[in-house]
Amino acid sequence: MPTISVNKAALFKELGREYTTEEFDELCFEFGIELDEDTSNSERPIVNGVQEPAQLKIEIPANRYDMLCFEGISLMLKAFLGKIKAPTYKLVPPPDGELQTIHVDKETTRIRQYVSGAVLRNITFNQERYESFIALQDKLHQNLARQRTLVSIGTHDLDKIKGPFSYEALSPEQICFVPLNQTKEMDGHQLMEFYQDDKHLSKFLPIIRDSPVYPVIYDANRTVLSLPPIINGDHSKITLDTKNVFIEITAVDKTKVEIVNNILVAMFSQYTEEPFCVEPVKIVSPHNNESRIAPDLTPREMQAEISYINDCCGLELSGSEISRMLSKMSFAATPSRSSPDVIDVHIPPTRADVLHQCDIMEDVAVAYGYNNLPRSFPGKSGTIAQPLMINKLSDIVRIETAMAGWSEVMPLILCSHDENFAWLNRPDDGTTAVKLANPKTAEYQIVRTSLLPGLLKTIRENKHHSVPIKVFEVSDIALKDSSLERKSRNERHFAAAFCGKTSGFEVVHGLLDRIMSMLKSAFVTHEEGLEGTDVDGYWIEEADDPTFFPGHAASIHVRLNGQQSKIGIFGILHPTVLNRFELRYPVSTLEINLEVFL
């Protein structure tokens, strides 16, 4: 969890009283955060002849991005203590009524396609507020923005630049500007070389370095505001004297760009001339239908069942009482007119972590006090989970195979392209395997489409053991499927491999018979097939598969409820396959699809 350091004296002043370390620790516990350290009694550094003020180091839950700064912590604790009501955020147009505009170029889809923005007008900074403003951006970059890979923030002095603004993607040599706190103008390539050894910025360079185009934001005078996600321009940097802040946020994630924008403006709009008022920005992006007014600070409307909240917490609260509890957590809630068992909850724009009524229930429990909840025997709320049918089937197959004397292995689901195709003498038609866009090593390039590579690599790494080696695996493979939203699907397979001084074909065949018998699928004899009756069961047919030795492989077919399908194959591996996997003894394998039995 992220740890935030805040000025102890300033926080207690905001809360309206002094706390001992124990009292504040208890307050943090009640709210669901944790006091990690109070530096009051520790040696603190001396800067410019002045000792650093005492700090409170507070651990914040990973989902509470709204509490990654002093402003968020003080605001939430004051609402929790009942000292203030939850703020209402408002969008206010500029004095001249003309919104600042960001025009988005179509080429940005090649690098970072989303942008958002806002203006904090007539804001008042002091040293502490300025440092907190910068620190919140850093925390958001580290956490929600995943080290700027998903989202990057740029803040500028609006009085030094002129709208409308344009968000473009240009080749590195076309972008020339003076980076923040520098005096020399550089183009994109020179900037990459200049910062490649910088201890702060060098880690962000690979995000765009190899791209043919870099994202860049210009004002109306073609002055560069920023080169996201690397650095801002020096021309528009903010200072303690800045009164109007222009915020631009670029991203590859449509949801997170708005979350970051909402949190940043919500936390620091309390310092504007009219607190909690934000000036929106017009985004013009017709090529991807993202034209809009940003940010959207309208509270989300959700409903929660009173009975659900009371059952989970062991309470008997009314809708009005629950609404009062939620007000301590900065929600606006009222009993619903649609049902006596429902409350209407307005989720503030800073609480993107609230997704379901269980999140609302959790905040009711926090507001009520975990220590105040009635204690009851766990059986009151205990439940017994029901396994998914595919997992239950997999466990049955595992147990039966292990009882037959086979050892289960669990290799990785990623493998190299060659291991999955070329080493098994199988062609890649380009429509089967899910490939990694940026594999770190050649060993992990694709998601396996067969369990055999993992089994054969396991035997290879254990070939110093005595033979025979009998191993099996029950796990998922992944296949491309353009009919699905994710364009891929998982499929549960069972596979086994026998390695010994003899081929072990009959051993693998016997295992197949045992598994099919356990799955209530009888072997269809030759005579039954000749009679032409549609008897449910399974049978094998000679197969011509380059993975296996010619004439020593069979495909497995099954008929269930009148539906016939091929579910797998078994046989003796081809010598070229053995050679590629560095196996000295013959190996027989079996692989079937279990999902047809559901």
PDB file of C-alpha atoms in Angstrom, residues 368-547:
ATOM      1  CA  TYR A 368     -20.518   2.357  12.136  1.00  0.00           C
ATOM      2  CA  GLY A 369     -17.175   1.139  13.505  1.00  0.00           C
ATOM      3  CA  TYR A 370     -15.796  -2.352  13.065  1.00  0.00           C
ATOM      4  CA  ASN A 371     -15.258  -2.608  16.798  1.00  0.00           C
ATOM      5  CA  ASN A 372     -18.925  -1.777  17.334  1.00  0.00           C
ATOM      6  CA  LEU A 373     -20.293  -4.498  15.070  1.00  0.00           C
ATOM      7  CA  PRO A 374     -22.060  -7.301  16.965  1.00  0.00           C
ATOM      8  CA  ARG A 375     -20.023 -10.444  17.356  1.00  0.00           C
ATOM      9  CA  SER A 376     -21.619 -13.668  16.263  1.00  0.00           C
ATOM     10  CA  PHE A 377     -20.652 -17.259  15.571  1.00  0.00           C
ATOM     11  CA  PRO A 378     -19.078 -17.490  12.096  1.00  0.00           C
ATOM     12  CA  GLY A 379     -21.796 -19.909  10.961  1.00  0.00           C
ATOM     13  CA  LYS A 380     -24.202 -16.991  10.834  1.00  0.00           C
ATOM     14  CA  SER A 381     -22.550 -15.662   7.702  1.00  0.00           C
ATOM     15  CA  GLY A 382     -20.601 -18.731   6.650  1.00  0.00           C
ATOM     16  CA  THR A 383     -21.076 -20.039   3.138  1.00  0.00           C
ATOM     17  CA  ILE A 384     -19.892 -23.121   1.297  1.00  0.00           C
ATOM     18  CA  ALA A 385     -18.564 -22.415  -2.149  1.00  0.00           C
ATOM     19  CA  GLN A 386     -19.678 -24.513  -5.077  1.00  0.00           C
ATOM     20  CA  PRO A 387     -16.970 -25.420  -7.576  1.00  0.00           C
ATOM     21  CA  LEU A 388     -17.342 -24.664 -11.244  1.00  0.00           C
ATOM     22  CA  MET A 389     -18.310 -27.803 -13.115  1.00  0.00           C
ATOM     23  CA  ILE A 390     -15.152 -27.709 -15.218  1.00  0.00           C
ATOM     24  CA  ASN A 391     -13.002 -27.522 -12.072  1.00  0.00           C
ATOM     25  CA  LYS A 392     -14.933 -30.355 -10.443  1.00  0.00           C
ATOM     26  CA  LEU A 393     -14.456 -32.493 -13.549  1.00  0.00           C
ATOM     27  CA  SER A 394     -10.747 -31.614 -13.623  1.00  0.00           C
ATOM     28  CA  ASP A 395     -10.323 -32.697  -9.990  1.00  0.00           C
ATOM     29  CA  ILE A 396     -12.019 -36.029 -10.711  1.00  0.00           C
ATOM     30  CA  VAL A 397      -9.651 -36.662 -13.627  1.00  0.00           C
ATOM     31  CA  ARG A 398      -6.651 -35.635 -11.504  1.00  0.00           C
ATOM     32  CA  ILE A 399      -7.529 -38.012  -8.689  1.00  0.00           C
ATOM     33  CA  GLU A 400      -8.153 -40.967 -10.986  1.00  0.00           C
ATOM     34  CA  THR A 401      -4.917 -40.423 -12.923  1.00  0.00           C
ATOM     35  CA  ALA A 402      -2.877 -40.037  -9.738  1.00  0.00           C
ATOM     36  CA  MET A 403      -4.426 -43.246  -8.362  1.00  0.00           C
ATOM     37  CA  ALA A 404      -3.278 -44.968 -11.545  1.00  0.00           C
ATOM     38  CA  GLY A 405       0.327 -44.152 -10.630  1.00  0.00           C
ATOM     39  CA  TRP A 406       0.935 -40.965 -12.644  1.00  0.00           C
ATOM     40  CA  SER A 407       2.551 -37.785 -11.263  1.00  0.00           C
ATOM     41  CA  GLU A 408       0.927 -34.404 -11.833  1.00  0.00           C
ATOM     42  CA  VAL A 409       3.071 -31.528 -13.080  1.00  0.00           C
ATOM     43  CA  MET A 410       2.244 -27.834 -13.468  1.00  0.00           C
ATOM     44  CA  PRO A 411       4.429 -26.173 -16.119  1.00  0.00           C
ATOM     45  CA  LEU A 412       3.962 -22.557 -17.196  1.00  0.00           C
ATOM     46  CA  ILE A 413       1.178 -21.632 -19.595  1.00  0.00           C
ATOM     47  CA  LEU A 414       3.594 -19.546 -21.736  1.00  0.00           C
ATOM     48  CA  CYS A 415       6.069 -21.167 -24.085  1.00  0.00           C
ATOM     49  CA  SER A 416       8.149 -20.312 -27.127  1.00  0.00           C
ATOM     50  CA  HIS A 417       6.677 -20.320 -30.618  1.00  0.00           C
ATOM     51  CA  ASP A 418       8.993 -23.115 -31.741  1.00  0.00           C
ATOM     52  CA  GLU A 419       8.157 -25.363 -28.776  1.00  0.00           C
ATOM     53  CA  ASN A 420       4.460 -25.073 -29.551  1.00  0.00           C
ATOM     54  CA  PHE A 421       4.701 -25.530 -33.319  1.00  0.00           C
ATOM     55  CA  ALA A 422       7.998 -26.353 -35.061  1.00  0.00           C
ATOM     56  CA  TRP A 423       9.286 -28.730 -32.376  1.00  0.00           C
ATOM     57  CA  LEU A 424       6.023 -30.693 -32.587  1.00  0.00           C
ATOM     58  CA  ASN A 425       6.084 -30.659 -36.409  1.00  0.00           C
ATOM     59  CA  ARG A 426       2.948 -28.552 -36.419  1.00  0.00           C
ATOM     60  CA  PRO A 427       2.408 -25.559 -38.757  1.00  0.00           C
ATOM     61  CA  ASP A 428       1.248 -22.165 -37.436  1.00  0.00           C
ATOM     62  CA  ASP A 429      -1.693 -20.932 -39.498  1.00  0.00           C
ATOM     63  CA  GLY A 430      -1.733 -17.591 -37.659  1.00  0.00           C
ATOM     64  CA  THR A 431      -5.292 -18.078 -36.391  1.00  0.00           C
ATOM     65  CA  THR A 432      -4.646 -20.398 -33.458  1.00  0.00           C
ATOM     66  CA  ALA A 433      -2.128 -19.094 -30.941  1.00  0.00           C
ATOM     67  CA  VAL A 434      -2.401 -15.979 -28.775  1.00  0.00           C
ATOM     68  CA  LYS A 435       0.944 -14.205 -29.127  1.00  0.00           C
ATOM     69  CA  LEU A 436       2.570 -11.760 -26.706  1.00  0.00           C
ATOM     70  CA  ALA A 437       3.126  -8.343 -28.249  1.00  0.00           C
ATOM     71  CA  ASN A 438       6.378  -7.690 -26.378  1.00  0.00           C
ATOM     72  CA  PRO A 439       7.857 -10.937 -24.999  1.00  0.00           C
ATOM     73  CA  LYS A 440      10.780 -10.390 -22.654  1.00  0.00           C
ATOM     74  CA  THR A 441      12.512 -13.602 -23.720  1.00  0.00           C
ATOM     75  CA  ALA A 442      12.249 -16.084 -26.583  1.00  0.00           C
ATOM     76  CA  GLU A 443      11.154 -18.702 -24.048  1.00  0.00           C
ATOM     77  CA  TYR A 444       7.806 -16.978 -23.404  1.00  0.00           C
ATOM     78  CA  GLN A 445       6.368 -15.836 -26.730  1.00  0.00           C
ATOM     79  CA  ILE A 446       2.874 -17.326 -26.933  1.00  0.00           C
ATOM     80  CA  VAL A 447       0.137 -18.876 -24.824  1.00  0.00           C
ATOM     81  CA  ARG A 448       0.292 -22.627 -25.401  1.00  0.00           C
ATOM     82  CA  THR A 449      -2.266 -24.315 -27.654  1.00  0.00           C
ATOM     83  CA  SER A 450      -1.304 -27.768 -26.386  1.00  0.00           C
ATOM     84  CA  LEU A 451      -0.194 -29.234 -23.063  1.00  0.00           C
ATOM     85  CA  LEU A 452       2.488 -31.373 -24.709  1.00  0.00           C
ATOM     86  CA  PRO A 453       5.383 -28.828 -24.716  1.00  0.00           C
ATOM     87  CA  GLY A 454       5.138 -28.423 -20.944  1.00  0.00           C
ATOM     88  CA  LEU A 455       5.099 -32.185 -20.329  1.00  0.00           C
ATOM     89  CA  LEU A 456       8.035 -32.825 -22.660  1.00  0.00           C
ATOM     90  CA  LYS A 457      10.107 -30.018 -21.113  1.00  0.00           C
ATOM     91  CA  THR A 458       9.352 -31.456 -17.669  1.00  0.00           C
ATOM     92  CA  ILE A 459      10.633 -34.882 -18.758  1.00  0.00           C
ATOM     93  CA  ARG A 460      13.719 -33.223 -20.310  1.00  0.00           C
ATOM     94  CA  GLU A 461      14.587 -31.449 -17.064  1.00  0.00           C
ATOM     95  CA  ASN A 462      14.105 -34.684 -15.088  1.00  0.00           C
ATOM     96  CA  LYS A 463      15.806 -37.141 -17.423  1.00  0.00           C
ATOM     97  CA  HIS A 464      18.378 -37.964 -14.718  1.00  0.00           C
ATOM     98  CA  HIS A 465      15.559 -39.752 -12.866  1.00  0.00           C
ATOM     99  CA  SER A 466      14.965 -43.442 -13.382  1.00  0.00           C
ATOM    100  CA  VAL A 467      12.546 -44.523 -16.095  1.00  0.00           C
ATOM    101  CA  PRO A 468       9.720 -44.943 -16.714  1.00  0.00           C
ATOM    102  CA  ILE A 469       8.577 -41.367 -16.133  1.00  0.00           C
ATOM    103  CA  LYS A 470       4.790 -41.004 -16.111  1.00  0.00           C
ATOM    104  CA  VAL A 471       3.493 -37.420 -15.865  1.00  0.00           C
ATOM    105  CA  PHE A 472       0.192 -35.702 -16.562  1.00  0.00           C
ATOM    106  CA  GLU A 473      -1.397 -32.256 -16.445  1.00  0.00           C
ATOM    107  CA  VAL A 474      -4.979 -30.955 -16.315  1.00  0.00           C
ATOM    108  CA  SER A 475      -5.006 -27.286 -17.248  1.00  0.00           C
ATOM    109  CA  ASP A 476      -6.027 -24.645 -19.757  1.00  0.00           C
ATOM    110  CA  ILE A 477      -4.783 -23.846 -23.207  1.00  0.00           C
ATOM    111  CA  ALA A 478      -5.709 -20.652 -25.069  1.00  0.00           C
ATOM    112  CA  LEU A 479      -7.058 -20.344 -28.597  1.00  0.00           C
ATOM    113  CA  LYS A 480      -7.933 -17.376 -30.772  1.00  0.00           C
ATOM    114  CA  ASP A 481     -11.668 -16.903 -31.265  1.00  0.00           C
ATOM    115  CA  SER A 482     -12.743 -13.854 -33.263  1.00  0.00           C
ATOM    116  CA  SER A 483     -16.404 -14.395 -32.314  1.00  0.00           C
ATOM    117  CA  LEU A 484     -15.736 -13.409 -28.693  1.00  0.00           C
ATOM    118  CA  GLU A 485     -15.207  -9.936 -27.275  1.00  0.00           C
ATOM    119  CA  ARG A 486     -11.715 -10.780 -26.024  1.00  0.00           C
ATOM    120  CA  LYS A 487     -10.905 -12.550 -29.320  1.00  0.00           C
ATOM    121  CA  SER A 488      -9.676 -15.607 -27.424  1.00  0.00           C
ATOM    122  CA  ARG A 489     -10.913 -18.383 -25.166  1.00  0.00           C
ATOM    123  CA  ASN A 490      -9.563 -20.922 -22.724  1.00  0.00           C
ATOM    124  CA  GLU A 491     -10.097 -24.657 -23.155  1.00  0.00           C
ATOM    125  CA  ARG A 492      -9.510 -27.246 -20.403  1.00  0.00           C
ATOM    126  CA  HIS A 493      -7.343 -30.160 -21.560  1.00  0.00           C
ATOM    127  CA  PHE A 494      -5.971 -33.344 -20.027  1.00  0.00           C
ATOM    128  CA  ALA A 495      -2.602 -34.639 -21.218  1.00  0.00           C
ATOM    129  CA  ALA A 496      -0.250 -37.418 -20.161  1.00  0.00           C
ATOM    130  CA  ALA A 497       3.209 -38.548 -21.273  1.00  0.00           C
ATOM    131  CA  PHE A 498       5.033 -41.863 -20.731  1.00  0.00           C
ATOM    132  CA  CYS A 499       8.806 -41.979 -21.166  1.00  0.00           C
ATOM    133  CA  GLY A 500      10.595 -45.319 -20.861  1.00  0.00           C
ATOM    134  CA  LYS A 501      12.845 -47.911 -22.484  1.00  0.00           C
ATOM    135  CA  THR A 502       9.809 -49.070 -24.437  1.00  0.00           C
ATOM    136  CA  SER A 503       7.289 -46.816 -26.137  1.00  0.00           C
ATOM    137  CA  GLY A 504       4.586 -47.340 -23.512  1.00  0.00           C
ATOM    138  CA  PHE A 505       1.857 -46.981 -26.116  1.00  0.00           C
ATOM    139  CA  GLU A 506      -0.240 -49.644 -24.426  1.00  0.00           C
ATOM    140  CA  VAL A 507       0.188 -47.875 -21.045  1.00  0.00           C
ATOM    141  CA  VAL A 508      -1.116 -44.589 -22.443  1.00  0.00           C
ATOM    142  CA  HIS A 509      -3.931 -46.440 -24.176  1.00  0.00           C
ATOM    143  CA  GLY A 510      -4.829 -48.096 -20.872  1.00  0.00           C
ATOM    144  CA  LEU A 511      -4.905 -44.695 -19.151  1.00  0.00           C
ATOM    145  CA  LEU A 512      -7.261 -43.413 -21.843  1.00  0.00           C
ATOM    146  CA  ASP A 513      -9.577 -46.397 -21.266  1.00  0.00           C
ATOM    147  CA  ARG A 514      -9.560 -45.768 -17.520  1.00  0.00           C
ATOM    148  CA  ILE A 515     -10.321 -42.039 -17.866  1.00  0.00           C
ATOM    149  CA  MET A 516     -13.117 -42.637 -20.356  1.00  0.00           C
ATOM    150  CA  SER A 517     -14.586 -45.385 -18.191  1.00  0.00           C
ATOM    151  CA  MET A 518     -14.559 -43.076 -15.203  1.00  0.00           C
ATOM    152  CA  LEU A 519     -16.322 -40.431 -17.335  1.00  0.00           C
ATOM    153  CA  LYS A 520     -19.093 -42.982 -18.076  1.00  0.00           C
ATOM    154  CA  SER A 521     -18.138 -43.173 -21.739  1.00  0.00           C
ATOM    155  CA  ALA A 522     -17.957 -46.779 -22.918  1.00  0.00           C
ATOM    156  CA  PHE A 523     -15.763 -48.006 -25.759  1.00  0.00           C
ATOM    157  CA  VAL A 524     -17.748 -48.462 -28.989  1.00  0.00           C
ATOM    158  CA  THR A 525     -16.737 -51.805 -30.517  1.00  0.00           C
ATOM    159  CA  HIS A 526     -16.245 -52.457 -34.205  1.00  0.00           C
ATOM    160  CA  GLU A 527     -19.389 -54.544 -34.320  1.00  0.00           C
ATOM    161  CA  GLU A 528     -21.507 -51.822 -32.750  1.00  0.00           C
ATOM    162  CA  GLY A 529     -20.198 -49.383 -35.324  1.00  0.00           C
ATOM    163  CA  LEU A 530     -21.022 -51.700 -38.177  1.00  0.00           C
ATOM    164  CA  GLU A 531     -24.585 -52.063 -36.929  1.00  0.00           C
ATOM    165  CA  GLY A 532     -25.043 -48.325 -37.615  1.00  0.00           C
ATOM    166  CA  THR A 533     -26.588 -47.588 -34.222  1.00  0.00           C
ATOM    167  CA  ASP A 534     -25.905 -44.197 -32.674  1.00  0.00           C
ATOM    168  CA  VAL A 535     -24.481 -45.616 -29.456  1.00  0.00           C
ATOM    169  CA  ASP A 536     -23.028 -43.110 -27.026  1.00  0.00           C
ATOM    170  CA  GLY A 537     -19.400 -43.799 -26.238  1.00  0.00           C
ATOM    171  CA  TYR A 538     -15.924 -43.353 -27.688  1.00  0.00           C
ATOM    172  CA  TRP A 539     -13.772 -44.967 -30.327  1.00  0.00           C
ATOM    173  CA  ILE A 540     -10.374 -44.437 -31.926  1.00  0.00           C
ATOM    174  CA  GLU A 541      -9.341 -44.072 -35.544  1.00  0.00           C
ATOM    175  CA  GLU A 542      -5.920 -44.217 -37.150  1.00  0.00           C
ATOM    176  CA  ALA A 543      -4.495 -40.704 -37.480  1.00  0.00           C
ATOM    177  CA  ASP A 544      -1.847 -39.168 -39.725  1.00  0.00           C
ATOM    178  CA  ASP A 545      -0.253 -36.507 -37.524  1.00  0.00           C
ATOM    179  CA  PRO A 546       3.366 -35.319 -38.067  1.00  0.00           C
ATOM    180  CA  THR A 547       3.864 -35.057 -34.295  1.00  0.00           C
TER     181      THR A 547
END
